[in-house]
Amino acid sequence: MKARITIVLDEKIGTVNRNIFGHFAEHLGRCIYEGIWVGEDSAIPNVRGIRTDVVQALRRLDPPVLRWPGGCFADAYRWRDGIGPRKDRPRTLNIHWGNAPETNQFGTHEFIDLCRQIGAEPYICLNLGSGSPREARELVEYCNGVGDSTLIEERRKNGSPEPFNVRYWGVGNELWGCGGHLQPSAYAAEVKRYLTFLNHFGIFKIACGPRGTNPFELRRDWTLEFFREYAKVQHPSQRPVDGFALHFYTRSPEAGGDLEFSPAEYYWSIQDTVRMDGLIREVRAGMDAYDPGQDIALVIDEWGTWHPQARSDTGLEQQNTMRDALVAALNLDIFVRNADVVAMANIAQTVNVLQAMILTKGERMIVTPSYHVFEMYRRHQAAESVRVLFDSPKAGSGAPADPPVVAGAASLKDGRLFLTLTNVQIDQPVDVEVVLLGGDHPSVRRETGRQLAGTDVRDHNSFDRPEAVRPVDVSPVWKGGDRSVLRLPAHSVSALELELA
Ligand code: AHR
């Protein structure tokens, strides 16, 4: 099987926002409790209650941003339950996730500590659904306030004399669903009301946009009706929202599973994944109708795989195979190729939930194939995305609706070209001719390459075989000059760094 890609070095798309490599952690199943928080008295090594192995693994990904506390949880969360001495914090029920007991041992201070330990910017989603503008405003003041106020004093007493300086704030989550079942125009009116009380802190506020899995009409209506209402400005002092967030999960057919799936089910999920490209353009086009200068950033607040066994009663737990790795790579490539419009993207969710980076079992921890993709793709961060043209056969049965066999993205930084490529064909390698076009007679002086593949697309890491799937070095692969033929194994992800002469 053959394909060709052409990298147009002179055609710059935009700088890849580091935040497209963001993560999301919710109070849900074993994500926060056990996955991240074990408590200071735990036998599991920890720093101030946060498990050390997970922090070390996450640090290696260079995570730019971490969204918390939900998700659906956010619109039922009372932030005051999660501050102050831990022994005094109330116990509540996690109503969206099986009424699981919520001990509130992990709250705002612990979240900020986690972000600092892993080196990520905090992103807090405010409770709009069951909260109030006052509670939201008070949380922002508590976190970021300087000077003299009772709330600031309380934060100091709780151990943080310096402000947290949280820049990113969500104004509610999935308001079309678990956030309150609002109509888009009703939500837009609420956002304006909330912003009136949040605008005094110089923060970046993100409204929740449509659900990618909805039919086209609902997605379009959510975006257009939101902005139609939103654009009705009553006073020039009114300041706009800074971001608007799409949520889109890759589903797999009901019959399929996380580990057991047929080739047809596999291609179905891949096809579902690559819809992300069109969704980004579609939502941006809806926003552009009211925001032609693109002052409001497009954020992908939640994305990743959602397999049938990830249910509320299983804490949305699922295994993570090479298929998930390909979904991660395809999405990250899409975000890099759309660097001009995608400002942030957060995969769901960091530990033990949905397309997790990390799985834990008591004191043990493993990383998933998706983790390796994030680690391999890091070099795109803050690089200049350049145009890539694809000439690829269709995967699967080769039908017009099937996804192309080869996809990828390219970016430039410091004279180096970083190229990421996927072969989604389940059982065949593909020979890709890579052509460098433009620039000043480009040729490759030096290169390094890494590849993630498996003998079977269902390959995964388990506590018995924690390193069954891991990347291997593949250089040298470039044969010279401005073009080379690279062999991509079946169902594989590759990352090449080319030093251009
Ligand atoms: O990530 C799991 C859930 O998916 C989130 O809580 C919600 O926002 C979305 O529907």
PDB file of C-alpha atoms in Angstrom, residues 100-386:
ATOM      1  CA  ALA A 100     -20.704   7.963  45.200  1.00  0.00           C
ATOM      2  CA  PRO A 101     -19.495   9.370  48.515  1.00  0.00           C
ATOM      3  CA  GLU A 102     -17.540  12.576  48.060  1.00  0.00           C
ATOM      4  CA  THR A 103     -15.263  13.221  51.017  1.00  0.00           C
ATOM      5  CA  ASN A 104     -14.087  16.620  49.777  1.00  0.00           C
ATOM      6  CA  GLN A 105     -10.546  15.747  50.846  1.00  0.00           C
ATOM      7  CA  PHE A 106      -9.373  16.979  47.456  1.00  0.00           C
ATOM      8  CA  GLY A 107     -10.461  20.585  47.024  1.00  0.00           C
ATOM      9  CA  THR A 108      -9.171  23.830  45.568  1.00  0.00           C
ATOM     10  CA  HIS A 109      -5.858  23.964  47.496  1.00  0.00           C
ATOM     11  CA  GLU A 110      -5.097  20.331  46.692  1.00  0.00           C
ATOM     12  CA  PHE A 111      -5.901  20.939  43.018  1.00  0.00           C
ATOM     13  CA  ILE A 112      -3.550  23.911  42.853  1.00  0.00           C
ATOM     14  CA  ASP A 113      -0.889  21.830  44.585  1.00  0.00           C
ATOM     15  CA  LEU A 114      -1.378  19.082  41.968  1.00  0.00           C
ATOM     16  CA  CYS A 115      -1.045  21.593  39.132  1.00  0.00           C
ATOM     17  CA  ARG A 116       2.154  22.958  40.620  1.00  0.00           C
ATOM     18  CA  GLN A 117       3.581  19.486  41.136  1.00  0.00           C
ATOM     19  CA  ILE A 118       2.964  18.498  37.520  1.00  0.00           C
ATOM     20  CA  GLY A 119       3.751  21.940  36.074  1.00  0.00           C
ATOM     21  CA  ALA A 120       0.305  22.608  34.531  1.00  0.00           C
ATOM     22  CA  GLU A 121      -1.842  25.756  34.512  1.00  0.00           C
ATOM     23  CA  PRO A 122      -5.048  25.234  36.501  1.00  0.00           C
ATOM     24  CA  TYR A 123      -8.374  25.531  34.713  1.00  0.00           C
ATOM     25  CA  ILE A 124     -11.377  25.587  37.064  1.00  0.00           C
ATOM     26  CA  CYS A 125     -14.898  24.995  35.822  1.00  0.00           C
ATOM     27  CA  LEU A 126     -17.363  27.082  37.824  1.00  0.00           C
ATOM     28  CA  ASN A 127     -20.762  25.878  38.985  1.00  0.00           C
ATOM     29  CA  LEU A 128     -23.361  27.705  36.909  1.00  0.00           C
ATOM     30  CA  GLY A 129     -26.018  24.967  36.917  1.00  0.00           C
ATOM     31  CA  SER A 130     -26.785  24.849  40.637  1.00  0.00           C
ATOM     32  CA  GLY A 131     -24.559  27.655  41.872  1.00  0.00           C
ATOM     33  CA  SER A 132     -24.815  31.421  41.785  1.00  0.00           C
ATOM     34  CA  PRO A 133     -22.810  34.324  40.388  1.00  0.00           C
ATOM     35  CA  ARG A 134     -21.950  35.192  43.967  1.00  0.00           C
ATOM     36  CA  GLU A 135     -20.407  31.788  44.689  1.00  0.00           C
ATOM     37  CA  ALA A 136     -18.495  31.961  41.405  1.00  0.00           C
ATOM     38  CA  ARG A 137     -17.232  35.458  42.116  1.00  0.00           C
ATOM     39  CA  GLU A 138     -16.216  34.478  45.630  1.00  0.00           C
ATOM     40  CA  LEU A 139     -14.220  31.495  44.393  1.00  0.00           C
ATOM     41  CA  VAL A 140     -12.361  33.698  41.928  1.00  0.00           C
ATOM     42  CA  GLU A 141     -11.672  36.237  44.672  1.00  0.00           C
ATOM     43  CA  TYR A 142     -10.584  33.453  47.028  1.00  0.00           C
ATOM     44  CA  CYS A 143      -8.160  32.079  44.425  1.00  0.00           C
ATOM     45  CA  ASN A 144      -6.813  35.196  42.782  1.00  0.00           C
ATOM     46  CA  GLY A 145      -7.542  38.063  45.130  1.00  0.00           C
ATOM     47  CA  VAL A 146      -4.786  40.302  46.419  1.00  0.00           C
ATOM     48  CA  GLY A 147      -5.139  42.978  49.089  1.00  0.00           C
ATOM     49  CA  ASP A 148      -7.477  42.802  51.993  1.00  0.00           C
ATOM     50  CA  SER A 149     -10.711  40.869  52.120  1.00  0.00           C
ATOM     51  CA  THR A 150     -12.147  38.235  54.411  1.00  0.00           C
ATOM     52  CA  LEU A 151     -11.956  35.658  51.637  1.00  0.00           C
ATOM     53  CA  ILE A 152      -8.318  36.444  50.910  1.00  0.00           C
ATOM     54  CA  GLU A 153      -7.595  36.217  54.606  1.00  0.00           C
ATOM     55  CA  GLU A 154      -9.321  32.840  54.690  1.00  0.00           C
ATOM     56  CA  ARG A 155      -7.137  31.573  51.835  1.00  0.00           C
ATOM     57  CA  ARG A 156      -4.060  32.739  53.732  1.00  0.00           C
ATOM     58  CA  LYS A 157      -5.219  30.957  56.876  1.00  0.00           C
ATOM     59  CA  ASN A 158      -5.755  27.840  54.804  1.00  0.00           C
ATOM     60  CA  GLY A 159      -2.082  27.832  53.918  1.00  0.00           C
ATOM     61  CA  SER A 160      -1.765  29.934  50.759  1.00  0.00           C
ATOM     62  CA  PRO A 161      -0.583  33.477  51.394  1.00  0.00           C
ATOM     63  CA  GLU A 162       0.049  34.044  47.704  1.00  0.00           C
ATOM     64  CA  PRO A 163      -2.823  34.101  45.178  1.00  0.00           C
ATOM     65  CA  PHE A 164      -3.249  31.061  42.978  1.00  0.00           C
ATOM     66  CA  ASN A 165      -3.497  33.232  39.850  1.00  0.00           C
ATOM     67  CA  VAL A 166      -5.847  30.835  38.092  1.00  0.00           C
ATOM     68  CA  ARG A 167      -6.182  32.135  34.541  1.00  0.00           C
ATOM     69  CA  TYR A 168      -8.683  29.737  32.953  1.00  0.00           C
ATOM     70  CA  TRP A 169     -12.271  29.512  34.211  1.00  0.00           C
ATOM     71  CA  GLY A 170     -15.178  27.596  32.732  1.00  0.00           C
ATOM     72  CA  VAL A 171     -18.611  29.203  33.082  1.00  0.00           C
ATOM     73  CA  GLY A 172     -20.523  25.972  33.676  1.00  0.00           C
ATOM     74  CA  ASN A 173     -20.321  22.641  31.872  1.00  0.00           C
ATOM     75  CA  GLU A 174     -22.620  21.020  29.283  1.00  0.00           C
ATOM     76  CA  LEU A 175     -25.532  23.303  30.013  1.00  0.00           C
ATOM     77  CA  TRP A 176     -27.553  21.450  27.408  1.00  0.00           C
ATOM     78  CA  GLY A 177     -27.403  18.393  29.702  1.00  0.00           C
ATOM     79  CA  CYS A 178     -26.077  17.705  33.196  1.00  0.00           C
ATOM     80  CA  GLY A 179     -25.337  21.404  33.696  1.00  0.00           C
ATOM     81  CA  GLY A 180     -29.020  22.334  33.864  1.00  0.00           C
ATOM     82  CA  HIS A 181     -30.792  21.435  30.598  1.00  0.00           C
ATOM     83  CA  LEU A 182     -30.864  25.038  29.456  1.00  0.00           C
ATOM     84  CA  GLN A 183     -31.684  26.309  26.009  1.00  0.00           C
ATOM     85  CA  PRO A 184     -28.691  28.009  24.357  1.00  0.00           C
ATOM     86  CA  SER A 185     -30.287  31.457  24.572  1.00  0.00           C
ATOM     87  CA  ALA A 186     -31.078  30.962  28.273  1.00  0.00           C
ATOM     88  CA  TYR A 187     -27.505  29.860  28.869  1.00  0.00           C
ATOM     89  CA  ALA A 188     -26.122  32.859  26.960  1.00  0.00           C
ATOM     90  CA  ALA A 189     -28.156  35.173  29.191  1.00  0.00           C
ATOM     91  CA  GLU A 190     -26.763  33.396  32.255  1.00  0.00           C
ATOM     92  CA  VAL A 191     -23.202  33.693  30.957  1.00  0.00           C
ATOM     93  CA  LYS A 192     -23.656  37.443  30.561  1.00  0.00           C
ATOM     94  CA  ARG A 193     -24.999  37.676  34.091  1.00  0.00           C
ATOM     95  CA  TYR A 194     -22.067  35.681  35.504  1.00  0.00           C
ATOM     96  CA  LEU A 195     -19.484  37.645  33.531  1.00  0.00           C
ATOM     97  CA  THR A 196     -20.741  40.872  35.043  1.00  0.00           C
ATOM     98  CA  PHE A 197     -19.363  39.620  38.354  1.00  0.00           C
ATOM     99  CA  LEU A 198     -16.255  37.872  37.041  1.00  0.00           C
ATOM    100  CA  ASN A 199     -14.858  40.544  34.791  1.00  0.00           C
ATOM    101  CA  HIS A 200     -12.962  42.347  37.529  1.00  0.00           C
ATOM    102  CA  PHE A 201     -10.235  39.763  37.834  1.00  0.00           C
ATOM    103  CA  GLY A 202      -8.569  39.732  34.383  1.00  0.00           C
ATOM    104  CA  ILE A 203      -9.284  36.048  33.890  1.00  0.00           C
ATOM    105  CA  PHE A 204      -9.926  33.943  30.772  1.00  0.00           C
ATOM    106  CA  LYS A 205     -13.562  32.811  30.792  1.00  0.00           C
ATOM    107  CA  ILE A 206     -14.780  29.870  28.726  1.00  0.00           C
ATOM    108  CA  ALA A 207     -18.459  29.267  27.927  1.00  0.00           C
ATOM    109  CA  CYS A 208     -19.606  25.757  27.131  1.00  0.00           C
ATOM    110  CA  GLY A 209     -20.483  25.151  23.502  1.00  0.00           C
ATOM    111  CA  PRO A 210     -22.189  22.276  21.737  1.00  0.00           C
ATOM    112  CA  ARG A 211     -21.912  18.535  21.991  1.00  0.00           C
ATOM    113  CA  GLY A 212     -20.199  17.093  18.939  1.00  0.00           C
ATOM    114  CA  THR A 213     -22.176  13.869  19.043  1.00  0.00           C
ATOM    115  CA  ASN A 214     -25.472  15.745  18.615  1.00  0.00           C
ATOM    116  CA  PRO A 215     -27.110  15.885  15.200  1.00  0.00           C
ATOM    117  CA  PHE A 216     -25.984  18.769  13.002  1.00  0.00           C
ATOM    118  CA  GLU A 217     -29.069  20.925  13.671  1.00  0.00           C
ATOM    119  CA  LEU A 218     -28.619  20.785  17.432  1.00  0.00           C
ATOM    120  CA  ARG A 219     -24.925  21.609  17.215  1.00  0.00           C
ATOM    121  CA  ARG A 220     -25.560  24.497  14.859  1.00  0.00           C
ATOM    122  CA  ASP A 221     -28.467  25.793  16.915  1.00  0.00           C
ATOM    123  CA  TRP A 222     -26.482  25.660  20.115  1.00  0.00           C
ATOM    124  CA  THR A 223     -23.696  27.768  18.616  1.00  0.00           C
ATOM    125  CA  LEU A 224     -25.842  30.214  16.655  1.00  0.00           C
ATOM    126  CA  GLU A 225     -28.549  30.698  19.276  1.00  0.00           C
ATOM    127  CA  PHE A 226     -25.975  31.105  21.994  1.00  0.00           C
ATOM    128  CA  PHE A 227     -24.167  33.842  20.091  1.00  0.00           C
ATOM    129  CA  ARG A 228     -27.368  35.491  18.836  1.00  0.00           C
ATOM    130  CA  GLU A 229     -28.450  36.065  22.424  1.00  0.00           C
ATOM    131  CA  TYR A 230     -24.929  36.655  23.617  1.00  0.00           C
ATOM    132  CA  ALA A 231     -24.315  39.408  21.053  1.00  0.00           C
ATOM    133  CA  LYS A 232     -27.200  41.483  22.391  1.00  0.00           C
ATOM    134  CA  VAL A 233     -25.027  43.889  24.308  1.00  0.00           C
ATOM    135  CA  GLN A 234     -26.895  46.271  26.544  1.00  0.00           C
ATOM    136  CA  HIS A 235     -24.020  48.361  27.773  1.00  0.00           C
ATOM    137  CA  PRO A 236     -20.578  49.097  26.320  1.00  0.00           C
ATOM    138  CA  SER A 237     -18.958  48.097  29.605  1.00  0.00           C
ATOM    139  CA  GLN A 238     -20.037  44.532  28.982  1.00  0.00           C
ATOM    140  CA  ARG A 239     -16.994  42.433  28.238  1.00  0.00           C
ATOM    141  CA  PRO A 240     -17.063  39.276  26.215  1.00  0.00           C
ATOM    142  CA  VAL A 241     -16.384  35.699  26.981  1.00  0.00           C
ATOM    143  CA  ASP A 242     -12.859  34.617  25.968  1.00  0.00           C
ATOM    144  CA  GLY A 243     -13.461  31.051  24.879  1.00  0.00           C
ATOM    145  CA  PHE A 244     -16.233  28.765  23.642  1.00  0.00           C
ATOM    146  CA  ALA A 245     -15.886  25.023  24.122  1.00  0.00           C
ATOM    147  CA  LEU A 246     -16.864  22.042  22.017  1.00  0.00           C
ATOM    148  CA  HIS A 247     -17.132  18.587  23.604  1.00  0.00           C
ATOM    149  CA  PHE A 248     -16.715  15.582  21.352  1.00  0.00           C
ATOM    150  CA  TYR A 249     -16.153  11.944  22.275  1.00  0.00           C
ATOM    151  CA  THR A 250     -15.217   9.143  19.888  1.00  0.00           C
ATOM    152  CA  ARG A 251     -17.747   6.378  20.414  1.00  0.00           C
ATOM    153  CA  SER A 252     -17.472   2.723  19.547  1.00  0.00           C
ATOM    154  CA  PRO A 253     -20.459   0.647  18.444  1.00  0.00           C
ATOM    155  CA  GLU A 254     -22.545  -0.798  21.287  1.00  0.00           C
ATOM    156  CA  ALA A 255     -21.568  -4.329  20.306  1.00  0.00           C
ATOM    157  CA  GLY A 256     -17.883  -3.534  20.612  1.00  0.00           C
ATOM    158  CA  GLY A 257     -15.756  -3.220  23.699  1.00  0.00           C
ATOM    159  CA  ASP A 258     -12.566  -1.617  24.909  1.00  0.00           C
ATOM    160  CA  LEU A 259     -10.511  -4.771  24.286  1.00  0.00           C
ATOM    161  CA  GLU A 260     -12.698  -6.855  22.028  1.00  0.00           C
ATOM    162  CA  PHE A 261     -13.746  -5.219  18.787  1.00  0.00           C
ATOM    163  CA  SER A 262     -13.978  -6.335  15.192  1.00  0.00           C
ATOM    164  CA  PRO A 263     -12.122  -4.661  12.311  1.00  0.00           C
ATOM    165  CA  ALA A 264     -15.432  -3.076  11.244  1.00  0.00           C
ATOM    166  CA  GLU A 265     -15.957  -1.682  14.752  1.00  0.00           C
ATOM    167  CA  TYR A 266     -12.394  -0.410  14.756  1.00  0.00           C
ATOM    168  CA  TYR A 267     -12.836   1.473  11.488  1.00  0.00           C
ATOM    169  CA  TRP A 268     -16.160   2.824  12.735  1.00  0.00           C
ATOM    170  CA  SER A 269     -14.364   4.457  15.681  1.00  0.00           C
ATOM    171  CA  ILE A 270     -11.594   5.813  13.483  1.00  0.00           C
ATOM    172  CA  GLN A 271     -14.147   7.279  11.123  1.00  0.00           C
ATOM    173  CA  ASP A 272     -15.985   8.809  14.073  1.00  0.00           C
ATOM    174  CA  THR A 273     -12.731  10.348  15.323  1.00  0.00           C
ATOM    175  CA  VAL A 274     -11.807  12.149  12.135  1.00  0.00           C
ATOM    176  CA  ARG A 275     -15.152  13.960  12.264  1.00  0.00           C
ATOM    177  CA  MET A 276     -13.369  16.253  14.729  1.00  0.00           C
ATOM    178  CA  ASP A 277     -11.803  18.149  11.813  1.00  0.00           C
ATOM    179  CA  GLY A 278     -15.199  19.113  10.373  1.00  0.00           C
ATOM    180  CA  LEU A 279     -16.669  19.857  13.794  1.00  0.00           C
ATOM    181  CA  ILE A 280     -13.916  22.357  14.506  1.00  0.00           C
ATOM    182  CA  ARG A 281     -14.577  24.162  11.216  1.00  0.00           C
ATOM    183  CA  GLU A 282     -18.332  23.990  11.718  1.00  0.00           C
ATOM    184  CA  VAL A 283     -18.300  25.430  15.245  1.00  0.00           C
ATOM    185  CA  ARG A 284     -15.768  28.080  14.251  1.00  0.00           C
ATOM    186  CA  ALA A 285     -17.977  29.064  11.314  1.00  0.00           C
ATOM    187  CA  GLY A 286     -20.941  29.436  13.680  1.00  0.00           C
ATOM    188  CA  MET A 287     -18.848  31.572  16.020  1.00  0.00           C
ATOM    189  CA  ASP A 288     -17.554  33.639  13.095  1.00  0.00           C
ATOM    190  CA  ALA A 289     -21.079  34.744  12.276  1.00  0.00           C
ATOM    191  CA  TYR A 290     -20.911  36.821  15.469  1.00  0.00           C
ATOM    192  CA  ASP A 291     -17.171  36.977  16.049  1.00  0.00           C
ATOM    193  CA  PRO A 292     -15.627  37.540  12.598  1.00  0.00           C
ATOM    194  CA  GLY A 293     -12.392  38.846  14.104  1.00  0.00           C
ATOM    195  CA  GLN A 294     -12.024  35.543  15.973  1.00  0.00           C
ATOM    196  CA  ASP A 295     -11.498  37.267  19.293  1.00  0.00           C
ATOM    197  CA  ILE A 296     -13.211  34.385  21.062  1.00  0.00           C
ATOM    198  CA  ALA A 297     -11.043  31.278  21.187  1.00  0.00           C
ATOM    199  CA  LEU A 298     -12.295  27.822  20.237  1.00  0.00           C
ATOM    200  CA  VAL A 299     -11.576  25.317  22.993  1.00  0.00           C
ATOM    201  CA  ILE A 300     -12.121  21.545  22.923  1.00  0.00           C
ATOM    202  CA  ASP A 301     -12.901  21.091  26.588  1.00  0.00           C
ATOM    203  CA  GLU A 302     -13.430  17.338  26.477  1.00  0.00           C
ATOM    204  CA  TRP A 303     -12.430  14.727  23.921  1.00  0.00           C
ATOM    205  CA  GLY A 304     -11.346  11.105  23.764  1.00  0.00           C
ATOM    206  CA  THR A 305     -12.733   7.596  23.431  1.00  0.00           C
ATOM    207  CA  TRP A 306     -15.858   6.433  25.212  1.00  0.00           C
ATOM    208  CA  HIS A 307     -16.274   2.665  24.950  1.00  0.00           C
ATOM    209  CA  PRO A 308     -19.498   0.832  25.905  1.00  0.00           C
ATOM    210  CA  GLN A 309     -18.261  -0.489  29.260  1.00  0.00           C
ATOM    211  CA  ALA A 310     -17.491   3.034  30.483  1.00  0.00           C
ATOM    212  CA  ARG A 311     -20.724   3.542  32.399  1.00  0.00           C
ATOM    213  CA  SER A 312     -21.604   5.492  35.495  1.00  0.00           C
ATOM    214  CA  ASP A 313     -21.673   2.264  37.554  1.00  0.00           C
ATOM    215  CA  THR A 314     -18.177   1.343  36.355  1.00  0.00           C
ATOM    216  CA  GLY A 315     -16.785   4.800  37.108  1.00  0.00           C
ATOM    217  CA  LEU A 316     -16.359   5.273  33.337  1.00  0.00           C
ATOM    218  CA  GLU A 317     -13.393   2.891  33.458  1.00  0.00           C
ATOM    219  CA  GLN A 318     -12.098   1.285  30.294  1.00  0.00           C
ATOM    220  CA  GLN A 319      -8.873  -0.207  28.957  1.00  0.00           C
ATOM    221  CA  ASN A 320      -6.775   1.599  26.401  1.00  0.00           C
ATOM    222  CA  THR A 321      -5.375  -0.171  23.331  1.00  0.00           C
ATOM    223  CA  MET A 322      -3.498   0.774  20.192  1.00  0.00           C
ATOM    224  CA  ARG A 323      -6.889   1.862  18.840  1.00  0.00           C
ATOM    225  CA  ASP A 324      -7.041   4.517  21.565  1.00  0.00           C
ATOM    226  CA  ALA A 325      -3.474   5.533  20.744  1.00  0.00           C
ATOM    227  CA  LEU A 326      -4.525   6.085  17.137  1.00  0.00           C
ATOM    228  CA  VAL A 327      -7.547   8.106  18.251  1.00  0.00           C
ATOM    229  CA  ALA A 328      -5.253  10.276  20.378  1.00  0.00           C
ATOM    230  CA  ALA A 329      -2.784  10.747  17.522  1.00  0.00           C
ATOM    231  CA  LEU A 330      -5.479  11.516  14.933  1.00  0.00           C
ATOM    232  CA  ASN A 331      -7.032  14.140  17.203  1.00  0.00           C
ATOM    233  CA  LEU A 332      -3.727  15.776  18.136  1.00  0.00           C
ATOM    234  CA  ASP A 333      -2.819  15.897  14.436  1.00  0.00           C
ATOM    235  CA  ILE A 334      -6.166  17.562  13.713  1.00  0.00           C
ATOM    236  CA  PHE A 335      -5.553  20.145  16.441  1.00  0.00           C
ATOM    237  CA  VAL A 336      -2.059  20.884  15.088  1.00  0.00           C
ATOM    238  CA  ARG A 337      -3.388  21.203  11.531  1.00  0.00           C
ATOM    239  CA  ASN A 338      -6.028  23.614  12.867  1.00  0.00           C
ATOM    240  CA  ALA A 339      -3.539  25.603  14.927  1.00  0.00           C
ATOM    241  CA  ASP A 340      -5.049  28.815  13.561  1.00  0.00           C
ATOM    242  CA  VAL A 341      -8.331  28.192  15.369  1.00  0.00           C
ATOM    243  CA  VAL A 342      -7.871  25.657  18.208  1.00  0.00           C
ATOM    244  CA  ALA A 343      -6.657  27.319  21.396  1.00  0.00           C
ATOM    245  CA  MET A 344      -6.961  24.497  23.897  1.00  0.00           C
ATOM    246  CA  ALA A 345      -8.003  20.849  24.073  1.00  0.00           C
ATOM    247  CA  ASN A 346      -8.328  18.627  27.138  1.00  0.00           C
ATOM    248  CA  ILE A 347      -8.426  14.859  26.857  1.00  0.00           C
ATOM    249  CA  ALA A 348     -10.830  13.029  29.173  1.00  0.00           C
ATOM    250  CA  GLN A 349      -9.618  11.954  31.639  1.00  0.00           C
ATOM    251  CA  THR A 350      -6.201  11.885  33.282  1.00  0.00           C
ATOM    252  CA  VAL A 351      -6.311   8.753  35.476  1.00  0.00           C
ATOM    253  CA  ASN A 352      -8.577   5.668  35.483  1.00  0.00           C
ATOM    254  CA  VAL A 353     -11.469   7.316  33.582  1.00  0.00           C
ATOM    255  CA  LEU A 354     -12.284   7.105  29.841  1.00  0.00           C
ATOM    256  CA  GLN A 355      -9.203   7.598  27.644  1.00  0.00           C
ATOM    257  CA  ALA A 356      -6.849   7.786  30.598  1.00  0.00           C
ATOM    258  CA  MET A 357      -3.143   8.509  30.417  1.00  0.00           C
ATOM    259  CA  ILE A 358      -2.581   6.434  33.544  1.00  0.00           C
ATOM    260  CA  LEU A 359      -4.224   3.429  35.206  1.00  0.00           C
ATOM    261  CA  THR A 360      -3.760   2.581  38.866  1.00  0.00           C
ATOM    262  CA  LYS A 361      -4.499  -0.470  40.971  1.00  0.00           C
ATOM    263  CA  GLY A 362      -3.794   0.171  44.633  1.00  0.00           C
ATOM    264  CA  GLU A 363      -0.125   1.089  44.848  1.00  0.00           C
ATOM    265  CA  ARG A 364       0.583   0.053  41.247  1.00  0.00           C
ATOM    266  CA  MET A 365       0.508   2.324  38.214  1.00  0.00           C
ATOM    267  CA  ILE A 366       0.875   1.832  34.471  1.00  0.00           C
ATOM    268  CA  VAL A 367       0.804   4.209  31.544  1.00  0.00           C
ATOM    269  CA  THR A 368      -1.398   3.600  28.517  1.00  0.00           C
ATOM    270  CA  PRO A 369      -0.673   3.683  24.765  1.00  0.00           C
ATOM    271  CA  SER A 370      -2.426   7.087  24.691  1.00  0.00           C
ATOM    272  CA  TYR A 371       0.096   8.358  27.239  1.00  0.00           C
ATOM    273  CA  HIS A 372       2.906   7.418  24.870  1.00  0.00           C
ATOM    274  CA  VAL A 373       1.276   9.369  22.053  1.00  0.00           C
ATOM    275  CA  PHE A 374       1.111  12.500  24.217  1.00  0.00           C
ATOM    276  CA  GLU A 375       4.745  12.042  25.140  1.00  0.00           C
ATOM    277  CA  MET A 376       5.804  11.451  21.516  1.00  0.00           C
ATOM    278  CA  TYR A 377       3.841  14.471  20.251  1.00  0.00           C
ATOM    279  CA  ARG A 378       5.147  16.998  22.803  1.00  0.00           C
ATOM    280  CA  ARG A 379       7.469  18.668  20.321  1.00  0.00           C
ATOM    281  CA  HIS A 380       4.546  20.191  18.438  1.00  0.00           C
ATOM    282  CA  GLN A 381       3.976  22.452  21.458  1.00  0.00           C
ATOM    283  CA  ALA A 382       4.545  26.118  20.570  1.00  0.00           C
ATOM    284  CA  ALA A 383       5.959  25.187  17.131  1.00  0.00           C
ATOM    285  CA  GLU A 384       4.710  26.668  13.845  1.00  0.00           C
ATOM    286  CA  SER A 385       2.189  24.382  12.187  1.00  0.00           C
ATOM    287  CA  VAL A 386       2.755  24.075   8.419  1.00  0.00           C
TER     288      VAL A 386
END
